[in-house]
Coordinates of C-alpha atoms in Angstrom, one line a residue:
M20 CA 0.0 0.0 0.0
A21 CA 2.8 2.4 0.8
T22 CA 4.4 1.7 -2.6
N23 CA 1.1 2.6 -4.4
F24 CA 1.0 5.9 -2.6
L25 CA 4.5 6.7 -3.7
V26 CA 3.7 6.0 -7.3
H27 CA 1.3 8.9 -7.4
E28 CA 3.7 11.3 -5.6
K29 CA 6.3 13.2 -7.6
I30 CA 9.4 12.4 -5.5
W31 CA 12.7 12.4 -7.2
F32 CA 14.4 9.2 -6.3
D33 CA 16.9 9.8 -9.1
K34 CA 17.5 13.6 -8.4
F35 CA 21.3 13.0 -8.6
K36 CA 20.9 12.3 -12.4
Y37 CA 19.2 15.6 -12.9
D38 CA 21.9 17.4 -10.8
D39 CA 24.6 15.8 -12.9
A40 CA 22.9 16.7 -16.2
E41 CA 22.5 20.3 -14.9
R42 CA 26.2 20.5 -13.9
K43 CA 27.3 19.1 -17.3
F44 CA 25.1 21.7 -19.1
Y45 CA 26.7 24.6 -17.2
E46 CA 30.2 23.2 -17.6
Q47 CA 29.6 23.1 -21.4
M48 CA 28.3 26.7 -21.3
N49 CA 30.9 28.2 -18.9
G50 CA 33.8 25.7 -18.8
P51 CA 34.6 23.5 -15.8
V52 CA 34.0 25.0 -12.3
A53 CA 37.2 25.6 -10.4
G54 CA 35.5 24.8 -7.0
A55 CA 33.9 21.6 -8.1
S56 CA 34.2 20.3 -4.6
C57 CA 31.5 22.7 -3.5
Q58 CA 28.8 21.1 -5.6
H59 CA 25.7 19.7 -4.1
V60 CA 25.6 15.9 -3.9
S61 CA 22.3 14.0 -3.5
P62 CA 22.2 11.7 -0.4
M63 CA 21.1 8.9 -2.7
R64 CA 24.4 9.0 -4.6
Q65 CA 27.6 7.6 -3.2
V66 CA 30.6 9.9 -3.9
E67 CA 34.2 8.9 -3.2
P68 CA 36.3 11.7 -1.6
P69 CA 39.1 12.9 -3.8
T70 CA 42.4 11.2 -3.2
K71 CA 45.4 13.3 -2.3
K72 CA 48.7 12.7 -4.0
V73 CA 51.6 12.5 -1.6
A74 CA 54.4 14.8 -2.6
T75 CA 57.9 13.5 -2.7
P76 CA 60.8 15.6 -1.2
A77 CA 62.0 16.4 -4.8
E78 CA 58.6 17.8 -5.7
D79 CA 58.6 19.9 -2.5
D80 CA 61.9 21.5 -3.4
E81 CA 60.5 22.4 -6.9
D82 CA 57.6 24.2 -5.3
N83 CA 59.8 26.1 -3.0
D84 CA 61.8 27.5 -5.9
I85 CA 58.7 29.3 -7.2
D86 CA 58.5 32.9 -5.9
L87 CA 54.8 33.7 -5.8
F88 CA 55.2 37.2 -4.5
G89 CA 57.9 38.3 -7.0
S90 CA 60.4 39.6 -4.4
D91 CA 63.3 40.4 -6.9
E92 CA 65.8 42.9 -5.6
E93 CA 65.6 44.9 -8.8
E94 CA 61.9 45.3 -8.6
D95 CA 62.1 46.3 -4.9
K96 CA 64.6 49.0 -5.7
E97 CA 62.5 50.2 -8.6
A98 CA 59.4 50.3 -6.4
A99 CA 61.3 52.1 -3.6
R100 CA 62.6 54.7 -6.1
L101 CA 59.1 55.2 -7.5
R102 CA 57.6 55.6 -4.0
E103 CA 60.3 58.2 -3.1
E104 CA 59.6 60.1 -6.3
R105 CA 55.9 60.2 -5.6
L106 CA 56.5 61.3 -2.0
R107 CA 58.7 64.1 -3.2
Q108 CA 56.1 65.2 -5.7
Y109 CA 53.4 65.1 -3.0
A110 CA 55.6 67.2 -0.7
E111 CA 56.2 69.8 -3.4
K112 CA 52.5 70.0 -4.2
K113 CA 51.6 70.3 -0.5
A114 CA 54.2 73.1 -0.1
K115 CA 52.6 75.1 -2.9
K116 CA 49.2 74.9 -1.4
P117 CA 48.4 77.8 1.0
S118 CA 47.8 76.6 4.5
L119 CA 44.6 77.4 6.3
V120 CA 45.0 80.3 8.7
A121 CA 42.8 80.2 11.8
K122 CA 41.1 83.5 12.4
S123 CA 38.8 84.9 15.0
S124 CA 36.3 87.8 15.0
I125 CA 36.3 89.7 18.3
L126 CA 33.9 92.4 19.5
L127 CA 35.5 94.5 22.3
D128 CA 33.9 96.8 24.8
V129 CA 36.3 99.6 25.7
K130 CA 35.1 101.6 28.7
P131 CA 36.2 105.1 29.5
W132 CA 36.8 106.6 33.0
D133 CA 33.9 109.0 32.9
D134 CA 31.5 111.0 30.7
E135 CA 34.1 113.7 30.0
T136 CA 36.5 111.3 28.2
D137 CA 36.9 112.3 24.5
M138 CA 35.5 109.2 22.7
A139 CA 37.0 110.2 19.3
K140 CA 40.4 110.3 20.9
L141 CA 39.8 107.0 22.7
E142 CA 38.9 105.3 19.3
A143 CA 41.9 106.9 17.6
C144 CA 44.2 105.4 20.4
V145 CA 42.6 102.0 20.0
R146 CA 43.0 102.0 16.2
S147 CA 46.6 103.2 16.5
I148 CA 47.5 99.7 17.7
Q149 CA 49.0 97.9 14.7
L150 CA 50.0 94.3 15.0
D151 CA 50.8 91.6 12.5
G152 CA 47.6 89.6 12.0
L153 CA 45.2 92.3 13.4
L154 CA 42.6 94.1 11.3
W155 CA 40.3 96.7 12.8
G156 CA 36.6 96.8 11.7
G157 CA 33.6 98.9 12.5
S158 CA 32.9 100.6 15.8
K159 CA 30.0 102.4 17.5
L160 CA 29.3 104.2 20.8
V161 CA 26.9 102.4 23.1
P162 CA 25.3 104.2 26.1
V163 CA 26.1 102.6 29.5
G164 CA 24.3 105.0 31.8
Y165 CA 24.6 108.5 33.4
G166 CA 25.8 110.0 30.1
I167 CA 28.7 107.5 29.9
R168 CA 29.2 105.7 26.6
K169 CA 31.5 102.8 25.8
L170 CA 33.3 102.1 22.6
Q171 CA 32.3 98.9 20.9
I172 CA 34.8 98.0 18.2
Q173 CA 35.2 94.9 16.0
C174 CA 38.5 93.3 15.0
V175 CA 39.7 90.2 13.2
V176 CA 42.8 88.5 14.4
E177 CA 44.9 85.6 13.3
D178 CA 44.9 83.2 16.2
D179 CA 48.6 82.3 15.9
K180 CA 49.8 85.9 15.8
V181 CA 47.5 87.9 18.1
G182 CA 46.0 86.7 21.4
T183 CA 43.2 88.3 23.3
D184 CA 45.5 88.9 26.3
L185 CA 48.0 90.8 24.1
L186 CA 45.2 92.9 22.6
E187 CA 43.8 93.8 26.0
E188 CA 47.2 94.8 27.4
E189 CA 47.9 97.0 24.4
I190 CA 44.5 98.8 24.7
T191 CA 44.8 99.3 28.5
K192 CA 48.2 101.0 28.0
F193 CA 46.2 104.2 27.2
E194 CA 45.5 104.7 31.0
E195 CA 44.3 108.3 30.7
H196 CA 41.4 107.3 28.4
V197 CA 40.7 103.6 29.0
Q198 CA 39.3 102.2 32.3
S199 CA 38.8 98.5 31.1
V200 CA 38.4 96.3 28.2
D201 CA 36.0 93.4 27.9
I202 CA 35.4 90.8 25.2
A203 CA 31.7 91.1 24.2
A204 CA 31.8 88.4 21.5
F205 CA 34.4 86.0 20.2
N206 CA 33.8 83.9 17.1
K207 CA 36.0 81.6 15.1
I208 CA 36.1 82.3 11.4

């Protein structure tokens, strides 16, 4: 009764034959597969494992004579010379490229001693400070209270050349006009 049941079922008892036919078809189309050991084998088919050939000492010596990585002295010298040449060209190209200069925008509050301080003279004193990497910008007078106004002045500095401490020291040297200097805003550019 079980055999009658299997007659009507579509079970592939001989699937290995179809697998072999498919493999042969693809080998004819594409050539033999290099990794033939990876092919699927039906459990119904008995396959013998491939036998390994034992290498003799003479054959081992022949294999050792073959240099797979091509480490010839002449090629190494040529590669080293080429690498040095490219490094030299890269260094020259990099030297020609202008380097990025870090800059900051600073807004300073310069406070006078009292309401009788000449603010035009105060601004002239501040702008008279000339340093390498310092560029003065716009300014305005801002009321503080009781008729006193402070000078708010913008400047752009190169970070490597001019520091905020140096700038404050230079401005506070004008003791008859300047009471104090504060940094109102500091932005990297």
